[in-house]
Coordinates of C-alpha atoms (C1' of nucleotides) in Angstrom, one line a residue:
Chain A
M1451 CA 34.4 20.7 5.1
N1452 CA 34.1 21.8 1.5
S1453 CA 34.6 25.4 2.6
L1454 CA 36.1 27.9 0.2
S1455 CA 39.2 28.4 2.3
E1456 CA 39.9 24.6 2.2
I1457 CA 39.6 24.6 -1.6
L1458 CA 41.5 27.7 -2.3
T1459 CA 44.6 26.2 -0.8
L1460 CA 44.6 23.5 -3.3
D1461 CA 46.0 25.7 -6.0
S1462 CA 47.2 29.1 -5.2
N1463 CA 47.3 30.0 -8.9
A1464 CA 43.6 29.2 -9.3
K1465 CA 41.7 32.3 -10.5
T1466 CA 38.2 33.5 -9.8
K1467 CA 36.3 34.2 -13.0
E1468 CA 32.9 35.5 -13.7
F1469 CA 30.5 33.9 -16.2
K1470 CA 27.2 35.0 -17.6
R1471 CA 24.0 32.9 -17.5
G1472 CA 24.0 30.6 -20.5
E1473 CA 27.8 30.5 -21.0
I1474 CA 29.2 27.1 -21.8
I1475 CA 32.5 26.9 -19.9
Q1476 CA 33.4 23.4 -20.9
R1477 CA 32.5 21.4 -24.0
E1478 CA 32.4 17.7 -24.7
G1479 CA 35.6 16.5 -26.4
T1480 CA 37.9 18.9 -24.6
S1481 CA 41.0 17.0 -23.6
N1482 CA 42.3 19.3 -20.9
S1483 CA 39.3 19.8 -18.8
F1484 CA 39.1 21.9 -15.7
A1485 CA 37.5 21.7 -12.3
F1486 CA 35.2 24.5 -11.1
Y1487 CA 34.4 25.6 -7.6
V1488 CA 31.2 27.6 -7.4
K1489 CA 31.6 30.7 -5.2
K1490 CA 28.3 32.2 -6.4
G1491 CA 25.7 31.2 -8.9
L1492 CA 24.7 27.8 -10.3
L1493 CA 26.3 25.5 -12.8
R1494 CA 25.4 22.1 -14.3
S1495 CA 27.2 19.3 -16.1
Y1496 CA 25.5 17.3 -18.7
T1497 CA 25.9 15.0 -21.7
I1498 CA 24.2 15.1 -25.0
D1499 CA 23.3 11.7 -26.4
E1500 CA 23.3 10.6 -30.1
K1501 CA 19.7 11.7 -30.4
G1502 CA 20.6 15.2 -29.3
K1503 CA 19.0 14.8 -25.9
E1504 CA 20.5 16.4 -22.8
H1505 CA 21.1 14.4 -19.6
I1506 CA 22.0 16.4 -16.6
F1507 CA 24.5 14.7 -14.5
L1508 CA 25.0 17.2 -11.7
F1509 CA 23.9 20.6 -10.4
A1510 CA 26.5 22.7 -8.5
S1511 CA 25.4 25.7 -6.5
E1512 CA 27.5 27.7 -4.0
G1513 CA 30.1 25.6 -2.3
W1514 CA 30.1 22.7 -4.7
L1515 CA 32.8 21.5 -7.0
I1516 CA 32.0 20.4 -10.6
A1517 CA 34.3 18.5 -12.9
D1518 CA 34.6 15.4 -15.0
F1519 CA 36.5 13.0 -12.8
E1520 CA 36.3 10.2 -15.2
S1521 CA 38.1 12.3 -17.8
Q1522 CA 40.7 13.4 -15.4
E1523 CA 41.5 10.1 -13.8
F1524 CA 41.8 8.3 -17.1
E1525 CA 43.2 11.2 -19.0
R1526 CA 40.5 11.0 -21.6
P1527 CA 38.6 13.8 -23.3
T1528 CA 35.6 14.7 -21.3
D1529 CA 32.0 13.6 -22.2
L1530 CA 30.5 16.4 -20.1
F1531 CA 29.4 19.9 -21.0
I1532 CA 29.4 22.4 -18.2
D1533 CA 27.4 25.6 -18.4
C1534 CA 26.0 28.4 -16.2
L1535 CA 22.3 28.5 -15.2
E1536 CA 22.9 31.8 -13.5
D1537 CA 25.5 34.5 -13.6
S1538 CA 28.3 32.9 -11.5
K1539 CA 31.6 33.5 -9.8
V1540 CA 33.7 30.4 -10.2
V1541 CA 37.2 29.4 -9.1
V1542 CA 38.9 27.6 -12.0
F1543 CA 41.5 24.9 -11.4
N1544 CA 43.4 23.2 -14.1
R1545 CA 43.1 19.5 -14.4
E1546 CA 46.5 18.8 -13.0
C1547 CA 45.2 20.1 -9.8
F1548 CA 43.0 17.1 -9.2
K1549 CA 45.2 14.4 -10.6
V1550 CA 46.4 12.5 -7.6
A1551 CA 50.0 12.3 -8.7
A1552 CA 50.3 16.0 -8.9
L1553 CA 49.0 16.8 -5.5
S1554 CA 50.8 17.4 -2.2
D1555 CA 49.9 15.4 0.8
E1556 CA 48.3 18.5 2.3
Q1557 CA 46.2 19.1 -0.8
L1558 CA 45.2 15.4 -1.0
R1559 CA 43.9 15.4 2.5
K1560 CA 41.6 18.3 1.9
N1561 CA 40.5 16.7 -1.4
A1562 CA 39.7 13.4 0.3
H1563 CA 36.5 14.6 1.9
L1564 CA 35.2 16.1 -1.3
M1565 CA 35.8 12.9 -3.1
A1566 CA 34.2 10.7 -0.4
R1567 CA 31.2 13.0 -0.4
R1568 CA 30.9 12.8 -4.1
I1569 CA 31.1 9.0 -4.0
A1570 CA 28.4 8.9 -1.4
V1571 CA 26.1 11.1 -3.5
L1572 CA 26.7 9.0 -6.6
Q1573 CA 26.1 5.8 -4.8
K1574 CA 22.8 7.1 -3.6
R1575 CA 21.9 8.3 -7.1
V1576 CA 22.7 4.9 -8.7
I1577 CA 20.6 3.1 -6.2
M1578 CA 17.7 5.5 -6.7
L1579 CA 17.9 5.3 -10.5
M1580 CA 17.8 1.5 -10.2
S1581 CA 15.1 1.0 -7.6
A1582 CA 12.8 4.0 -7.4
S1583 CA 9.9 5.2 -9.6
A1584 CA 10.1 8.6 -11.2
K1585 CA 7.7 10.0 -8.6
D1586 CA 9.8 8.7 -5.7
R1587 CA 13.0 10.1 -7.3
Y1588 CA 11.3 13.5 -7.7
N1589 CA 10.2 13.5 -4.0
K1590 CA 13.7 12.6 -2.9
F1591 CA 15.1 15.3 -5.1
L1592 CA 12.9 17.9 -3.4
E1593 CA 13.9 16.6 0.0
T1594 CA 17.6 16.6 -0.8
Y1595 CA 17.8 19.9 -2.7
P1596 CA 14.9 22.0 -1.3
E1597 CA 16.2 25.3 -2.6
L1598 CA 17.0 24.2 -6.2
P1599 CA 13.5 24.0 -7.7
N1600 CA 13.2 27.8 -7.3
R1601 CA 16.3 28.3 -9.4
I1602 CA 16.0 25.6 -12.0
P1603 CA 13.4 25.2 -14.8
Q1604 CA 11.2 22.1 -14.7
R1605 CA 12.7 20.6 -17.8
M1606 CA 16.1 20.5 -16.2
I1607 CA 14.7 18.8 -13.1
A1608 CA 13.2 16.3 -15.4
S1609 CA 16.5 15.8 -17.2
Y1610 CA 18.3 15.3 -13.9
L1611 CA 15.7 12.7 -12.8
G1612 CA 16.0 10.9 -16.1
I1613 CA 12.5 11.6 -17.4
T1614 CA 10.8 13.9 -19.8
P1615 CA 9.2 17.3 -18.9
Q1616 CA 5.8 15.8 -19.7
A1617 CA 6.3 13.0 -17.3
L1618 CA 7.4 15.4 -14.5
S1619 CA 4.4 17.6 -15.2
S1620 CA 2.0 14.7 -14.8
I1621 CA 3.7 13.6 -11.6
R1622 CA 3.3 17.1 -10.2
R1623 CA -0.3 17.2 -11.2
N1624 CA -1.0 14.0 -9.4
V1625 CA 0.8 15.2 -6.3
L1626 CA -1.4 18.3 -6.2
K1627 CA -4.5 16.3 -6.8
S1628 CA -3.7 13.8 -4.0
R1629 CA -3.0 16.7 -1.6
Q1630 CA -6.5 18.1 -2.2
F1631 CA -8.0 15.0 -0.6
S1632 CA -5.9 14.9 2.5
Chain B
M1218 CA 47.6 1.0 -9.0
N1219 CA 45.1 -0.7 -6.8
S1220 CA 47.5 -3.6 -6.3
L1221 CA 47.4 -5.7 -3.2
S1222 CA 50.6 -4.3 -1.8
E1223 CA 49.3 -0.8 -2.1
I1224 CA 46.2 -1.6 -0.2
L1225 CA 47.8 -3.6 2.5
T1226 CA 49.8 -0.7 3.7
L1227 CA 46.5 1.1 4.4
D1228 CA 46.1 -0.8 7.6
S1229 CA 48.8 -3.1 8.8
N1230 CA 46.3 -4.6 11.3
A1231 CA 43.9 -5.6 8.5
K1232 CA 43.4 -9.3 8.4
T1233 CA 42.7 -11.7 5.5
K1234 CA 39.7 -13.8 6.1
E1235 CA 38.1 -16.6 4.1
F1236 CA 34.4 -16.7 3.3
K1237 CA 32.3 -19.4 1.7
R1238 CA 30.1 -18.8 -1.3
G1239 CA 26.7 -17.5 -0.1
E1240 CA 28.0 -16.0 3.1
I1241 CA 26.6 -12.6 3.9
I1242 CA 29.5 -10.6 5.3
Q1243 CA 27.7 -7.3 5.9
R1244 CA 24.0 -6.7 6.5
E1245 CA 21.9 -3.6 6.0
G1246 CA 21.5 -1.6 9.2
T1247 CA 24.9 -2.4 10.5
S1248 CA 26.3 0.8 11.9
N1249 CA 30.0 0.0 11.9
S1250 CA 30.5 -1.1 8.4
F1251 CA 33.7 -2.4 7.0
A1252 CA 35.6 -2.2 3.8
F1253 CA 36.6 -5.3 1.9
Y1254 CA 39.5 -5.8 -0.5
V1255 CA 39.1 -8.9 -2.7
K1256 CA 42.2 -11.0 -3.0
K1257 CA 40.4 -13.9 -4.5
G1258 CA 36.8 -14.7 -5.4
L1259 CA 33.8 -12.5 -6.1
L1260 CA 31.7 -10.3 -3.9
R1261 CA 28.7 -8.1 -4.5
S1262 CA 26.9 -5.3 -2.7
Y1263 CA 23.2 -4.8 -3.0
T1264 CA 20.1 -3.2 -1.5
I1265 CA 16.8 -4.8 -0.9
D1266 CA 13.8 -2.5 -1.5
E1267 CA 10.5 -2.4 0.4
K1268 CA 9.0 -4.9 -2.0
G1269 CA 11.8 -7.4 -1.2
K1270 CA 13.6 -6.9 -4.5
E1271 CA 17.3 -7.0 -4.7
H1272 CA 19.3 -4.3 -6.6
I1273 CA 22.9 -5.0 -7.2
F1274 CA 25.0 -1.9 -6.7
L1275 CA 28.5 -3.3 -7.5
F1276 CA 30.4 -6.5 -8.2
A1277 CA 33.9 -6.8 -6.8
S1278 CA 36.3 -9.4 -8.2
E1279 CA 40.0 -9.8 -7.6
G1280 CA 41.7 -6.5 -6.9
W1281 CA 38.6 -4.5 -6.2
L1282 CA 37.5 -2.8 -3.0
I1283 CA 33.9 -3.0 -1.9
A1284 CA 32.4 -0.8 0.9
D1285 CA 29.5 1.5 1.7
F1286 CA 31.1 5.0 1.3
E1287 CA 27.9 6.7 2.0
S1288 CA 27.6 5.1 5.3
Q1289 CA 31.2 5.7 6.1
E1290 CA 31.4 9.3 5.1
F1291 CA 28.2 10.3 6.9
E1292 CA 28.5 7.8 9.7
R1293 CA 25.1 6.3 9.1
P1294 CA 24.1 2.7 9.2
T1295 CA 24.6 1.1 5.9
D1296 CA 21.9 0.4 3.3
L1297 CA 24.0 -2.2 1.6
F1298 CA 24.3 -6.0 2.0
I1299 CA 27.6 -7.5 0.9
D1300 CA 27.9 -11.2 0.2
C1301 CA 30.1 -13.8 -1.5
L1302 CA 29.2 -15.1 -5.0
E1303 CA 32.2 -17.5 -4.8
D1304 CA 34.4 -18.8 -2.0
S1305 CA 36.6 -15.7 -1.4
K1306 CA 39.7 -14.4 0.4
V1307 CA 39.1 -10.9 1.6
V1308 CA 41.1 -8.3 3.5
V1309 CA 38.9 -6.7 6.0
F1310 CA 39.4 -3.1 7.0
N1311 CA 37.5 -1.4 9.8
R1312 CA 35.7 1.8 9.0
E1313 CA 38.2 4.0 10.8
C1314 CA 40.7 3.0 8.3
F1315 CA 39.0 5.0 5.6
K1316 CA 38.2 8.0 7.7
V1317 CA 40.5 10.8 6.5
A1318 CA 41.7 11.9 9.9
A1319 CA 43.0 8.4 10.7
L1320 CA 45.2 8.0 7.7
S1321 CA 48.8 8.8 7.2
D1322 CA 49.8 10.9 4.2
E1323 CA 51.1 7.8 2.4
Q1324 CA 47.9 5.9 3.0
L1325 CA 45.8 8.9 1.8
R1326 CA 47.6 9.0 -1.5
K1327 CA 46.9 5.4 -2.2
N1328 CA 43.4 5.9 -1.2
A1329 CA 42.9 8.8 -3.5
H1330 CA 43.5 6.8 -6.6
L1331 CA 40.9 4.2 -5.5
M1332 CA 38.4 6.9 -4.8
A1333 CA 39.0 8.8 -8.1
R1334 CA 38.5 5.5 -10.0
R1335 CA 35.4 4.8 -8.1
I1336 CA 34.0 8.2 -8.9
A1337 CA 34.8 7.7 -12.6
V1338 CA 33.0 4.3 -12.6
L1339 CA 29.9 5.7 -10.8
Q1340 CA 29.8 8.7 -13.1
K1341 CA 29.7 6.5 -16.1
R1342 CA 27.0 4.3 -14.5
V1343 CA 24.7 7.2 -13.7
I1344 CA 24.9 8.5 -17.2
M1345 CA 24.3 5.0 -18.6
L1346 CA 21.3 4.5 -16.4
M1347 CA 19.8 7.8 -17.4
S1348 CA 20.5 7.7 -21.1
A1349 CA 20.8 4.2 -22.4
S1350 CA 18.3 1.4 -23.2
A1351 CA 18.5 -1.9 -21.4
K1352 CA 20.0 -3.4 -24.5
D1353 CA 22.7 -0.8 -24.7
R1354 CA 23.5 -1.1 -21.0
Y1355 CA 23.9 -4.9 -21.4
N1356 CA 26.2 -4.5 -24.3
K1357 CA 28.3 -2.0 -22.4
F1358 CA 28.4 -4.3 -19.4
L1359 CA 29.8 -7.1 -21.6
E1360 CA 32.4 -4.7 -23.0
T1361 CA 33.4 -3.4 -19.6
Y1362 CA 33.4 -6.7 -17.7
P1363 CA 34.0 -9.4 -20.3
E1364 CA 35.0 -12.0 -17.7
L1365 CA 32.1 -11.5 -15.3
P1366 CA 29.2 -13.2 -17.3
N1367 CA 30.9 -16.5 -16.9
R1368 CA 30.9 -16.2 -13.1
I1369 CA 27.6 -14.6 -12.4
P1370 CA 24.1 -15.9 -13.0
Q1371 CA 21.9 -14.0 -15.5
R1372 CA 19.5 -12.8 -12.9
M1373 CA 22.3 -10.9 -11.1
I1374 CA 23.4 -9.3 -14.4
A1375 CA 19.8 -8.3 -14.8
S1376 CA 19.7 -6.9 -11.3
Y1377 CA 22.9 -4.9 -11.9
L1378 CA 21.5 -3.5 -15.1
G1379 CA 18.3 -2.5 -13.4
I1380 CA 16.0 -4.8 -15.3
T1381 CA 14.2 -8.2 -14.7
P1382 CA 15.7 -11.6 -15.7
Q1383 CA 12.9 -11.9 -18.2
A1384 CA 13.8 -8.7 -19.9
L1385 CA 17.5 -9.7 -20.1
S1386 CA 16.5 -13.1 -21.5
S1387 CA 14.6 -11.4 -24.3
I1388 CA 17.4 -9.0 -25.0
R1389 CA 19.8 -12.0 -25.4
R1390 CA 17.3 -13.8 -27.6
N1391 CA 17.1 -10.8 -29.9
V1392 CA 20.9 -10.4 -30.0
L1393 CA 21.2 -14.0 -31.1
K1394 CA 18.5 -13.7 -33.7
S1395 CA 20.0 -10.6 -35.2
R1396 CA 23.4 -12.3 -35.3
Q1397 CA 22.0 -15.1 -37.5
F1398 CA 21.2 -12.7 -40.2
S1399 CA 24.6 -10.9 -40.4
Chain C
dT491 C1' 19.5 -41.5 -7.3
dT492 C1' 15.6 -38.9 -6.2
dG493 C1' 13.0 -35.2 -5.0
dA494 C1' 13.3 -30.2 -4.0
dT495 C1' 14.9 -25.7 -5.1
dT496 C1' 16.8 -22.4 -8.1
dT497 C1' 17.4 -20.8 -12.8
dA498 C1' 16.5 -19.5 -17.7
dT499 C1' 13.2 -19.1 -21.1
dT500 C1' 8.7 -18.1 -23.3
dA501 C1' 4.3 -16.0 -23.7
dA502 C1' 0.2 -13.0 -22.3
dT503 C1' -1.0 -9.0 -20.3
dG504 C1' -0.3 -4.6 -17.8
dT505 C1' 1.8 -0.1 -17.1
dA506 C1' 5.1 3.8 -16.4
dG507 C1' 6.9 6.7 -19.0
dA508 C1' 8.3 8.2 -24.0
dT509 C1' 6.8 10.5 -28.1
dG510 C1' 4.5 13.9 -30.9
dA511 C1' 1.4 17.5 -31.4
dA512 C1' -1.5 21.3 -29.8
dT513 C1' -2.3 25.1 -26.5
dG514 C1' -1.6 29.0 -23.6
dC515 C1' 1.7 31.8 -21.1
dG516 C1' 5.4 34.7 -19.6
dA517 C1' 9.7 36.7 -21.2
dT518 C1' 12.6 38.8 -24.6
dT519 C1' 13.4 41.6 -28.6
dA520 C1' 12.0 44.6 -32.4
Chain D
dT319 C1' 2.7 46.6 -29.9
dA320 C1' 3.2 42.9 -31.7
dA321 C1' 5.9 39.2 -32.8
dT322 C1' 8.8 35.7 -31.5
dC323 C1' 10.7 32.4 -28.5
dG324 C1' 11.2 29.1 -24.8
dC325 C1' 8.6 26.8 -21.3
dA326 C1' 4.9 24.2 -18.9
dT327 C1' 0.9 21.7 -19.5
dT328 C1' -2.5 18.5 -21.6
dC329 C1' -3.9 14.7 -24.4
dA330 C1' -3.6 10.7 -27.6
dT331 C1' -0.8 7.2 -28.9
dC332 C1' 3.1 4.1 -28.6
dT333 C1' 6.7 1.1 -26.6
dA334 C1' 10.1 -0.7 -23.5
dC335 C1' 10.0 -3.1 -19.8
dA336 C1' 7.4 -5.1 -15.6
dT337 C1' 4.4 -8.6 -13.9
dT338 C1' 2.4 -13.0 -13.7
dA339 C1' 2.4 -17.6 -14.9
dA340 C1' 3.8 -21.8 -17.0
dT341 C1' 7.6 -25.0 -18.3
dA342 C1' 11.9 -27.1 -18.7
dA343 C1' 16.7 -27.4 -17.5
dA344 C1' 20.2 -27.1 -14.1
dT345 C1' 21.7 -27.3 -9.4
dC346 C1' 21.6 -28.9 -4.8
dA347 C1' 20.3 -31.8 -0.8
dA348 C1' 19.4 -36.1 1.2

DNA sequence: TTGATTTATTAATGTAGATGAATGCGATTA
DNA sequence: TAATCGCATTCATCTACATTAATAAATCAA
């Protein structure tokens, strides 16, 4: 599931593009947003609030899909920026491709797993955000995405967790301290 | 979209059941969880954390579907309780019904809309939880679900928002106070 | 109706995490 | 070779919200 070959059949016209680290490939307010499948590299989606603060919604490394489903399902301009945290190879689908009405049965079926998986991930994230402390969320993040911390600066992990870099720094310090005594 | 007729075709064997207010129709730890479509009444799903505190994940009134997608997609026992906040009429689907392999093309298509909509809602919820204050989340809740506050006790709204009843009470007091001067 | 149980509110106090500022440390560019 | 920039860390202070406790109102059970 979620393999490249599965995805590619969704849209035979989809093209693989290469982007450089730091490139913004989708901006907030865009009304025909795309969906991006990551072949290589690392992308993120995020919002910027009225105070100018970034909130990272999702990281997408190899094999993941990144898109603004809210925007696509309700045909609204997107709230999400998407940019590259590493030089990346990305398959670009146009928005029609993920609108239910436009899809063939075959395409839908392949799509269904991706969507169910995304719902599961989001469900878990909401419950974590509501019920767990920043420290617990950080530990869960390390468990769930053990390879990501090597590729992502701390401040972005903090942003994903919904805390400041300072708060994450002090959590890490306390973890180290408590490890010394055990 | 999301109409009863659409849903019912998903599983012609699905049965409508009636439940009383207060009935728990799914418990945490259950390994074959169900999906519930609300014909009438009001349901909620929630977790209970290790301190015994409830965290409401989702309300479902007429026309909504409630289920633990995480459990179903990954075939794990559910973390979610589901119970009735009002006497309700509910269509009960067994978990197989939402597993992709078991669905006809027709069923899949109807399912896809429901899933896309759910992703959109969850995406919005995550972003709100990360970036908005309790007061802003409350106002957004009132905007998005204007009819719910009449049917749900405050403490459950608080739980949905991720705050305590006391905090919600003081938010409401401040809103009233500021309205007096405008 | 009465007593018991839940609910909303208020207030006092505590705390996780935000904010703002200072420091040192690679990394990039000149 | 600096000189500049972004990043992580530390510290002092502040604040949004939690916790605890008390009270009154509303709901439910007998």
